[in-house]
PDB file of C-alpha atoms and ligand atoms in Angstrom:
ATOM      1  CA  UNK A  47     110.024  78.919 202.682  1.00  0.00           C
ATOM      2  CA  UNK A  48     106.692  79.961 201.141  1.00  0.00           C
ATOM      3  CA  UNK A  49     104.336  76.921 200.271  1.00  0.00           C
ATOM      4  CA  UNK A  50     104.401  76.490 196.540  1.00  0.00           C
ATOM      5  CA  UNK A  51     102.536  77.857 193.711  1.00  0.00           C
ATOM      6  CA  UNK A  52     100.495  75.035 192.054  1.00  0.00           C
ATOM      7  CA  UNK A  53     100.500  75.768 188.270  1.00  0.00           C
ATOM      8  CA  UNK A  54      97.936  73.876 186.297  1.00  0.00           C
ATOM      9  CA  UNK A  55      99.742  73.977 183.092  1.00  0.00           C
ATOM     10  CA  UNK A  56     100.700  71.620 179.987  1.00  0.00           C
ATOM     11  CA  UNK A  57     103.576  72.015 177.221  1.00  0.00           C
ATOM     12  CA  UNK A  58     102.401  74.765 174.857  1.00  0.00           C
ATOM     13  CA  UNK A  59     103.216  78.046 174.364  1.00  0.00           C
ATOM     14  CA  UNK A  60     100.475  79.638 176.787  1.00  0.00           C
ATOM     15  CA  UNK A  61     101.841  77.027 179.615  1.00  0.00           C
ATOM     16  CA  UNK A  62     105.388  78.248 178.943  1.00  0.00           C
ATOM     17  CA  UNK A  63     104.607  81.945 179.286  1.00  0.00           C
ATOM     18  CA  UNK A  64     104.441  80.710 183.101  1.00  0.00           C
ATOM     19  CA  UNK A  65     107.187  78.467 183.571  1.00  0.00           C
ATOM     20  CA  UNK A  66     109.213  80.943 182.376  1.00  0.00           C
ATOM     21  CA  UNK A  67     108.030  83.708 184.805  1.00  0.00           C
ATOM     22  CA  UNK A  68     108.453  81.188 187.317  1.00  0.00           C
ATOM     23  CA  UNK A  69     111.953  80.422 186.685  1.00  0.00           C
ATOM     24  CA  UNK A  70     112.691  83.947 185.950  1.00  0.00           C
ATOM     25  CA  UNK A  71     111.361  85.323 189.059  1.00  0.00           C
ATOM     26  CA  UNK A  72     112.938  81.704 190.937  1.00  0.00           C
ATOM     27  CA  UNK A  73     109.596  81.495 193.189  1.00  0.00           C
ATOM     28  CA  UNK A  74     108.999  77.613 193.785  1.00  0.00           C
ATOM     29  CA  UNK A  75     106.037  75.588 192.410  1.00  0.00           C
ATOM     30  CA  UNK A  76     104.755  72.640 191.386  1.00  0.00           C
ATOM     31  CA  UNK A  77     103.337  72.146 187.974  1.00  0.00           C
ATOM     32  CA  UNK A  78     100.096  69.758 188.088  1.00  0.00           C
ATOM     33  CA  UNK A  79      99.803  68.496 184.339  1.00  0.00           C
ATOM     34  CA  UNK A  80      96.474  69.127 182.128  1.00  0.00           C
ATOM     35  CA  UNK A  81      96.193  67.243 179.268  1.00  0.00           C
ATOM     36  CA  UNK A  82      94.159  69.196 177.112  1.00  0.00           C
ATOM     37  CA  UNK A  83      94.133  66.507 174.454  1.00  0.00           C
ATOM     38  CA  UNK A  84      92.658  63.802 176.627  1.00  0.00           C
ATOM     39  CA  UNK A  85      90.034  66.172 178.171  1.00  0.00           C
ATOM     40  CA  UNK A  86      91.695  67.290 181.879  1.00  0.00           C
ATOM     41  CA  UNK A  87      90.288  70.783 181.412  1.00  0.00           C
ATOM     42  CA  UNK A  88      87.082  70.015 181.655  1.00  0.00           C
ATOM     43  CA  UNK A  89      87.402  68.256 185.240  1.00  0.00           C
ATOM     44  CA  UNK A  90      85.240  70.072 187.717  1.00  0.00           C
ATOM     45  CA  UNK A  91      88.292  70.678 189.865  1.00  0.00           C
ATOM     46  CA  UNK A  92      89.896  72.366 187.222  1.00  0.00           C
ATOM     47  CA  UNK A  93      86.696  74.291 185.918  1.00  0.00           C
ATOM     48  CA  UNK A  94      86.341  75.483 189.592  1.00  0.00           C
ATOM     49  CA  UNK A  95      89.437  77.729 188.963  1.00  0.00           C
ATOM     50  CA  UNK A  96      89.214  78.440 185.169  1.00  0.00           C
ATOM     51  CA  UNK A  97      86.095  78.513 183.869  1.00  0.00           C
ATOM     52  CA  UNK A  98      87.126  79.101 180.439  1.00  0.00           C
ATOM     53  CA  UNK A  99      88.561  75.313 180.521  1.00  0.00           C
ATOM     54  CA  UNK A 100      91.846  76.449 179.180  1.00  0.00           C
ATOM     55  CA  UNK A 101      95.343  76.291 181.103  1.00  0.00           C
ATOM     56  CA  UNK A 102      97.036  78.046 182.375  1.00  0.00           C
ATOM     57  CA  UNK A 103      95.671  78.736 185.559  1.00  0.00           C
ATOM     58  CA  UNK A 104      97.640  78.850 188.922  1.00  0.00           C
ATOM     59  CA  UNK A 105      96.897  78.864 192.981  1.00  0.00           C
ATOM     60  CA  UNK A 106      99.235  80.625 195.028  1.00  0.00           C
ATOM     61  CA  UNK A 107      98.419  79.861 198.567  1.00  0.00           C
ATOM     62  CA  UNK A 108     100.069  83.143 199.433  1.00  0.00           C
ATOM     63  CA  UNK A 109      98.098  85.422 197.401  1.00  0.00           C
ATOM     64  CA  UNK A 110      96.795  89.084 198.707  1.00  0.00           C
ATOM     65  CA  UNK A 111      96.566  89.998 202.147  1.00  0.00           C
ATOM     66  CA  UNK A 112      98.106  86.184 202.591  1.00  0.00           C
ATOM     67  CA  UNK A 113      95.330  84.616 201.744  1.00  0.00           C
ATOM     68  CA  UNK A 114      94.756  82.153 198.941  1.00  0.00           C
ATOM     69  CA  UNK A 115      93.721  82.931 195.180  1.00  0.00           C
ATOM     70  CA  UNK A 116      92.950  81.180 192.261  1.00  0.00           C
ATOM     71  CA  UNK A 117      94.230  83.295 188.548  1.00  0.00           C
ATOM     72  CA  UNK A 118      92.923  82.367 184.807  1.00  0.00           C
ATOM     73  CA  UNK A 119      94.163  83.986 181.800  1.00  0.00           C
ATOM     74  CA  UNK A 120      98.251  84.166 181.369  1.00  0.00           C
ATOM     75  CA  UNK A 121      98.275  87.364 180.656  1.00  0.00           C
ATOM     76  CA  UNK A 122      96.843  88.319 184.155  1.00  0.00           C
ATOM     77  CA  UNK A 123      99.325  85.772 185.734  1.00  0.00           C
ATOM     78  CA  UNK A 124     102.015  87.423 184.623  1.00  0.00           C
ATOM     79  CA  UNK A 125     100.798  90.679 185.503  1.00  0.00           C
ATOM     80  CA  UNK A 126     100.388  89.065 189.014  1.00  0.00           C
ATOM     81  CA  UNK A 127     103.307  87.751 189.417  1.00  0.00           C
ATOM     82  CA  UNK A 128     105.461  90.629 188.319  1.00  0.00           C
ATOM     83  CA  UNK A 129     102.935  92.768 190.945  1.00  0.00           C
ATOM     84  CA  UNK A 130     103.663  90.426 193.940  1.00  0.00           C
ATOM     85  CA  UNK A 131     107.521  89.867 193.029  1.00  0.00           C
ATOM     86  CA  UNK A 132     107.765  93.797 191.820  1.00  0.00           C
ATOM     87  CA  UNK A 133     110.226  92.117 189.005  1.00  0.00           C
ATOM     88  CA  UNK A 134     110.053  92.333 185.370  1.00  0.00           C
ATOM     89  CA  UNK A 135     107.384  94.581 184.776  1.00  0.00           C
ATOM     90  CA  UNK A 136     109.708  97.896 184.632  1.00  0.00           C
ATOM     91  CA  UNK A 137     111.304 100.294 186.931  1.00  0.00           C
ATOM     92  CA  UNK A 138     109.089 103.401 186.241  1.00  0.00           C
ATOM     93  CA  UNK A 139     105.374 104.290 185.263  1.00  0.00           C
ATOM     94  CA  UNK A 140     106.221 104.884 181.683  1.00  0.00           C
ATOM     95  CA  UNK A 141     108.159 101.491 181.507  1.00  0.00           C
ATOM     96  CA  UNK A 142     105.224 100.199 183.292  1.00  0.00           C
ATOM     97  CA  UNK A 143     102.771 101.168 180.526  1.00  0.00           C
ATOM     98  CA  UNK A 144     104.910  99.834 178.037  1.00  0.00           C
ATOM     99  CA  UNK A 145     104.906  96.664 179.622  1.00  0.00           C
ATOM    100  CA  UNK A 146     101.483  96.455 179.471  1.00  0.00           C
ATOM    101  CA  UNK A 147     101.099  97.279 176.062  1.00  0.00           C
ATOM    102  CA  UNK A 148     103.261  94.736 174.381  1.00  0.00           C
ATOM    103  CA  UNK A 149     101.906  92.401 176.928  1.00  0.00           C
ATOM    104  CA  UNK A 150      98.116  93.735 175.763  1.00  0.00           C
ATOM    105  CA  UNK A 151      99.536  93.686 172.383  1.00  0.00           C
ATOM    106  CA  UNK A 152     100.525  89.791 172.581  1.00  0.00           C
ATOM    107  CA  UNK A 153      97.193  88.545 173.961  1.00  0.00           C
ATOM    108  CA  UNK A 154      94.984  90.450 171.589  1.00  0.00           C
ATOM    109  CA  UNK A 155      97.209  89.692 168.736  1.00  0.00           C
ATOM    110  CA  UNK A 156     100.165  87.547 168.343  1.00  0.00           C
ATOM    111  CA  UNK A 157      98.982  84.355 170.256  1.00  0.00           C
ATOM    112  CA  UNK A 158      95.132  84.409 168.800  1.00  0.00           C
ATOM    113  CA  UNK A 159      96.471  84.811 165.314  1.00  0.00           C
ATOM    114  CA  UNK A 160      99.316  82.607 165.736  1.00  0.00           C
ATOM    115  CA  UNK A 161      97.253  80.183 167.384  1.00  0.00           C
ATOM    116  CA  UNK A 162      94.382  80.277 164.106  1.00  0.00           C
ATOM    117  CA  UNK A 163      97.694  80.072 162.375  1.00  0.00           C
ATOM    118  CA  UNK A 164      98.498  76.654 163.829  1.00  0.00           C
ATOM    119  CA  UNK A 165      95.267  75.894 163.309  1.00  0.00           C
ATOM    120  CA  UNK A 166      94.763  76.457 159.383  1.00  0.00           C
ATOM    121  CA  UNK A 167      98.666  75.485 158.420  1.00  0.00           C
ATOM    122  CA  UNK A 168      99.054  72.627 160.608  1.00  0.00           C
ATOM    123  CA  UNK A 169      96.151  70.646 162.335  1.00  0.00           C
ATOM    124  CA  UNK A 170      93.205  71.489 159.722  1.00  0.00           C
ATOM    125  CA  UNK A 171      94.933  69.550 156.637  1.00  0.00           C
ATOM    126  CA  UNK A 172      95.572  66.659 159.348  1.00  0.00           C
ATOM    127  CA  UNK A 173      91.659  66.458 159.828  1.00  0.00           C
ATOM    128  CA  UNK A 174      89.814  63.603 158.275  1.00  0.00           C
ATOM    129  CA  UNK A 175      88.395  64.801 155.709  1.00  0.00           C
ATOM    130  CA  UNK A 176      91.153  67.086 155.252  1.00  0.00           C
ATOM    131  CA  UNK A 177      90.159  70.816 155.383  1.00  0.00           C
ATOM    132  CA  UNK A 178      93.043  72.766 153.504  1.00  0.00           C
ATOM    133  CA  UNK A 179      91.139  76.582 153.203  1.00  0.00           C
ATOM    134  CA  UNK A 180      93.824  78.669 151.576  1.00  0.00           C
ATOM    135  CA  UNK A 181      91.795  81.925 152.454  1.00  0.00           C
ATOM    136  CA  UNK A 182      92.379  80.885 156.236  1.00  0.00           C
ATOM    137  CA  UNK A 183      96.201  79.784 155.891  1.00  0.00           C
ATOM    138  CA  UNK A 184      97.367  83.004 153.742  1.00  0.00           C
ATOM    139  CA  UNK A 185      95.327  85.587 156.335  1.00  0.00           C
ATOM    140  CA  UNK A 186      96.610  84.107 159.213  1.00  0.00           C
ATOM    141  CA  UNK A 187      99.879  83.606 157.876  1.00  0.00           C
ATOM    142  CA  UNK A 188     100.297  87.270 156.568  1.00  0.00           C
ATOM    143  CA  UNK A 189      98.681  88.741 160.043  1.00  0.00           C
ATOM    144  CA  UNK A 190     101.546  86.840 162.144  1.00  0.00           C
ATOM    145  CA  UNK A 191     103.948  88.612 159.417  1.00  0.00           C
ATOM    146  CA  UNK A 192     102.785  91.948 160.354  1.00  0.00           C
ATOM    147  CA  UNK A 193     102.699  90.982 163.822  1.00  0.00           C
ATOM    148  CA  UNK A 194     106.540  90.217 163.505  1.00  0.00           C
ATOM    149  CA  UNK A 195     107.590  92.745 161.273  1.00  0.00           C
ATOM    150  CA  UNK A 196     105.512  95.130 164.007  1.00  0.00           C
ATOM    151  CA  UNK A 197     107.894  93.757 166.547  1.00  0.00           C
ATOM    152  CA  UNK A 198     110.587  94.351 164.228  1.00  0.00           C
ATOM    153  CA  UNK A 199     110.659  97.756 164.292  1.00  0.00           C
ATOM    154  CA  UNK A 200     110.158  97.989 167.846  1.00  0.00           C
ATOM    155  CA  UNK A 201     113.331  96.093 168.828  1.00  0.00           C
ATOM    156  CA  UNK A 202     115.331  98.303 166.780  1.00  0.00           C
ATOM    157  CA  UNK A 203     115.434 100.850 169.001  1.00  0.00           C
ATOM    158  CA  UNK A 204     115.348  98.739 172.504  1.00  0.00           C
ATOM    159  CA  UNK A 205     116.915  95.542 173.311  1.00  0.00           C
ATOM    160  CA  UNK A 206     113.706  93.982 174.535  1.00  0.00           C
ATOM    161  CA  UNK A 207     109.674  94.066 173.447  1.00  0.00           C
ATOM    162  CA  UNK A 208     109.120  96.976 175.853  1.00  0.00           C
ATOM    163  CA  UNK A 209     112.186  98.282 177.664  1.00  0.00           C
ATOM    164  CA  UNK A 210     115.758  97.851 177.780  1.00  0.00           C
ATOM    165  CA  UNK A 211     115.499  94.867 180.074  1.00  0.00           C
ATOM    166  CA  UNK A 212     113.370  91.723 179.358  1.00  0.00           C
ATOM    167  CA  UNK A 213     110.257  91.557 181.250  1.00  0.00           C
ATOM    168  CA  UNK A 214     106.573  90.077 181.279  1.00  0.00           C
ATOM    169  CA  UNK A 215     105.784  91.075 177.691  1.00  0.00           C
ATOM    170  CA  UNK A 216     109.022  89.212 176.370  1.00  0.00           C
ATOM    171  CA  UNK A 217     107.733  86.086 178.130  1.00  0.00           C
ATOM    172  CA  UNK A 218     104.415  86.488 176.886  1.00  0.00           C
ATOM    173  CA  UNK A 219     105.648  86.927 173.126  1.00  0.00           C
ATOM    174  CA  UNK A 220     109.001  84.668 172.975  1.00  0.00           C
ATOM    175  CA  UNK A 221     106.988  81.257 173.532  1.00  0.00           C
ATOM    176  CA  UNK A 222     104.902  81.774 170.316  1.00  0.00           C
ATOM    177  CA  UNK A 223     107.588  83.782 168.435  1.00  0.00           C
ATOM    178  CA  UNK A 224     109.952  80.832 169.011  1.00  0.00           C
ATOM    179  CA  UNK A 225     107.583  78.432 167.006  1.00  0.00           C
ATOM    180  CA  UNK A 226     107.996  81.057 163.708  1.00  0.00           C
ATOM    181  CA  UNK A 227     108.721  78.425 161.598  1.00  0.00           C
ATOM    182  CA  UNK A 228     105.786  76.412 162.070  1.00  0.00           C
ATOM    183  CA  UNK A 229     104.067  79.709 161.316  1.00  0.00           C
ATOM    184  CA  UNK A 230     105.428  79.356 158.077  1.00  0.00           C
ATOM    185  CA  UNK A 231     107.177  82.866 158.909  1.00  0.00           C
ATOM    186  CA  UNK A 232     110.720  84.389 157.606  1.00  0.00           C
ATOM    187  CA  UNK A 233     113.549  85.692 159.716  1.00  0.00           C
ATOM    188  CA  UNK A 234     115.096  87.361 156.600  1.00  0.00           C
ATOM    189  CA  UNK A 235     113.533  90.357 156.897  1.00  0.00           C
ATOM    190  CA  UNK A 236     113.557  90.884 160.359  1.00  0.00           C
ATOM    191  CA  UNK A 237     117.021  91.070 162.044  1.00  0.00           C
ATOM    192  CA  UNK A 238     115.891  92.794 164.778  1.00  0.00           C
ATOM    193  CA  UNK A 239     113.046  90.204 165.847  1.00  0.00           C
ATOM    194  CA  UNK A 240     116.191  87.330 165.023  1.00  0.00           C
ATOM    195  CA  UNK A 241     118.480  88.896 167.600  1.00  0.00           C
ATOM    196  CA  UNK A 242     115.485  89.028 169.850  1.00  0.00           C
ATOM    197  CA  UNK A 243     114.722  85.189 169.933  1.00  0.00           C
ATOM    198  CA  UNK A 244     118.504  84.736 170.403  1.00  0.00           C
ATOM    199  CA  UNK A 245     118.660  87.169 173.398  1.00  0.00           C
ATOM    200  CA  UNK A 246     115.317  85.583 175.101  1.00  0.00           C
ATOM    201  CA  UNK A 247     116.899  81.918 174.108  1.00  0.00           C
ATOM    202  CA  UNK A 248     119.752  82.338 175.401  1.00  0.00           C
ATOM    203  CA  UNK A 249     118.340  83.063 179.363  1.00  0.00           C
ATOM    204  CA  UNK A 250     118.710  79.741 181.363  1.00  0.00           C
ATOM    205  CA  UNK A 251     115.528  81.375 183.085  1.00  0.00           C
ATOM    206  CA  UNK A 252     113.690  80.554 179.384  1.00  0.00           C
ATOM    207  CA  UNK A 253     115.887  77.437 178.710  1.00  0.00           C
ATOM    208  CA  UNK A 254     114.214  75.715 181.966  1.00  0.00           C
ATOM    209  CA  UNK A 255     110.756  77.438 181.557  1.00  0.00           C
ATOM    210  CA  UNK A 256     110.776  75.934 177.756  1.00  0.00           C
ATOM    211  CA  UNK A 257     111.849  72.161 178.939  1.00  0.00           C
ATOM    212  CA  UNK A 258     109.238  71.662 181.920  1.00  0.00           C
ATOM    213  CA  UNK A 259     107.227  68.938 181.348  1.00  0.00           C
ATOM    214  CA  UNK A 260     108.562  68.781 177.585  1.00  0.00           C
ATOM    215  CA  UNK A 261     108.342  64.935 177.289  1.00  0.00           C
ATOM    216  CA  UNK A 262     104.449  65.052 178.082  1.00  0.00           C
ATOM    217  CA  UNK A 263     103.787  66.176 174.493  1.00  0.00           C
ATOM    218  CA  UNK A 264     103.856  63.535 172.162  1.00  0.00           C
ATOM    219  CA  UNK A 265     105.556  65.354 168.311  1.00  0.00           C
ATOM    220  CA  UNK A 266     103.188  62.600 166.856  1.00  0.00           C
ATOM    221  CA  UNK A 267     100.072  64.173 164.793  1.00  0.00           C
ATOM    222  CA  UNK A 268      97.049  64.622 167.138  1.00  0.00           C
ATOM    223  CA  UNK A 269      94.764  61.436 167.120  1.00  0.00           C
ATOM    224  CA  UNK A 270      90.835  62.220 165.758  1.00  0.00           C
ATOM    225  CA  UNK A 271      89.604  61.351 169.299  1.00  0.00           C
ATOM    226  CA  UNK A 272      92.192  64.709 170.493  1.00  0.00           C
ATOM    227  CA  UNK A 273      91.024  66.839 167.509  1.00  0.00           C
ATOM    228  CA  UNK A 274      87.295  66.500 167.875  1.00  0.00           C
ATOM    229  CA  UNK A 275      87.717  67.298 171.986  1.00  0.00           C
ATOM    230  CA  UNK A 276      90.004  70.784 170.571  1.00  0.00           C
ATOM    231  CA  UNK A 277      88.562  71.413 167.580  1.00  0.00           C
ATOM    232  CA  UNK A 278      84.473  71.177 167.866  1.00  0.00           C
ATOM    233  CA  UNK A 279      83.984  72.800 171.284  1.00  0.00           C
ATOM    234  CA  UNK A 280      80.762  74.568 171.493  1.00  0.00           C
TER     235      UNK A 280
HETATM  236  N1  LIG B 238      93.776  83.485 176.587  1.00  0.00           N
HETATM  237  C1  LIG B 238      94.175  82.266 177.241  1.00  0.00           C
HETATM  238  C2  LIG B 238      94.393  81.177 176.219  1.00  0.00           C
HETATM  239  C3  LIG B 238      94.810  79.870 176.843  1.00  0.00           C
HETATM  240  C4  LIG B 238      94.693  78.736 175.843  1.00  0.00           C
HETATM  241  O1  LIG B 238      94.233  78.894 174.714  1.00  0.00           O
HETATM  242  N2  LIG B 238      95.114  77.545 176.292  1.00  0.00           N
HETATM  243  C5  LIG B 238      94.976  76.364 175.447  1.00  0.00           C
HETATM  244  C6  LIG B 238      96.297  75.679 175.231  1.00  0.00           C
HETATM  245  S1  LIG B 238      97.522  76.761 174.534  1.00  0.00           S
HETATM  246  C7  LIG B 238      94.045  75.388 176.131  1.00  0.00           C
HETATM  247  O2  LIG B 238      94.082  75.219 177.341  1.00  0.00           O
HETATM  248  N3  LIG B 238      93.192  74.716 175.358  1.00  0.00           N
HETATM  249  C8  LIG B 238      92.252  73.781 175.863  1.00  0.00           C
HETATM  250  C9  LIG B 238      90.999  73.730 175.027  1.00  0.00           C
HETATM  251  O3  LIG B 238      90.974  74.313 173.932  1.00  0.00           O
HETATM  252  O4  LIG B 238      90.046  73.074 175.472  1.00  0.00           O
HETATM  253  C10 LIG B 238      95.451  82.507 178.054  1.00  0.00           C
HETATM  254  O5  LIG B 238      96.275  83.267 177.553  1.00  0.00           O
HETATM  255  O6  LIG B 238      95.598  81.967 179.156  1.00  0.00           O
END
């Protein structure tokens, strides 16, 4: 039995991109909590893997050549993980490219915007004093739109984001697709992307990847003392 992958994660959509590839792919690990709202990512232990102080970040004591290594950036764990598993990350080079370009295509696009998104919609009004900048809301807003509708058309010719089968680019996109609503987003004109978030919902694979560590994230609006450690980073 391998020694575990430690996973330095917390409960947001980022985080779940790597529960769910860990579930998916069934290798064993042990997720090690970081609460970004009371300042965990800036620990020097965790800084010493991911500079960028943002989870997720993992350490697979098996890593190349057996030896141990440290990964930043979800979008390069997955791409690890498929590589050392050879699962989910398609069966031939032309799959593989497409893999990596609705992968690329989610971390350039659909979690930034969705993230400002979040931002301007949700946590910005909550600020004291509020900052409601309808500019901000309606451009991220009608960029996570596009972003779906984009989508959209893909999956009406293929079951998943990239292939046929689901892979690393579905669990890169479904954790941030999943929270449309709080996008302030529409499923009405986009069957395609609707049958999509029932396909990836439906995997037990997601269903556990979604619930670990759930409980850790209070639904409760983020205290000041949370939102000035997120919010005015420089
Ligand atoms: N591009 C990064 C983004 C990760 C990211 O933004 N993580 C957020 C939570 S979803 C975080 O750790 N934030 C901590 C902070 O802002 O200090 C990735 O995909 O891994």
């Amino acid at each position: 039995m391998p020694a575990p992958i430690v996973l330095h994660y917390w409960p947001t959509p980022n985080g779940h991109k790597i529960t769910i590839a860990l579930e998916e792919m069934g290798l064993p690990y042990e997720a090690r909590l970081v609460n970004i709202g009371a300042g965990d990512q800036f620990r020097p232990d965790f800084l010493a893997i991911a500079p960028n102080n943002r989870m997720p970040a993992i350490e697979d004591p098996d890593g190349p050549d057996g030896q141990p290594i440290a990964i930043f950036e979800s979008g390069a764990i997955l791409q690890y993980l498929a590589r050392k598993t050879g699962q989910f990350c398609g069966r031939t080079e032309r799959e593989r490219i497409a893999v990596d370009q609705w992968l690329m295509w989610q971390m350039g696009g659909v979690g930034p915007m969705a993230g400002q998104a979040n931002h301007f919609l949700r946590y910005a009004p909550q600020m004291d004093p509020p900052q409601v900048l309808p500019y901000a809301q309606d451009r991220y807003r009608n960029e996570v739109g596009r972003l779906y509708r984009v989508l959209d058309g893909q999956l009406a010719t293929r079951r998943f984001a990239a292939t046929n089968d689901f892979t690393i680019a579905d669990m890169a996109i479904y954790p941030w697709a999943a929270g449309w609503e709080r996008q302030e987003q529409t499923l009405d004109d986009k069957p395609h992307f609707a049958r999509w978030l029932d396909d990836c919902a439906s995997r037990p694979g997601v269903q556990r990847g979604m619930a670990v560590a759930a409980e850790a994230r209070s639904a409760a609006p983020m205290s000041k003392e949370e939102m000035e450690l997120l919010f005015r980073q420089r």
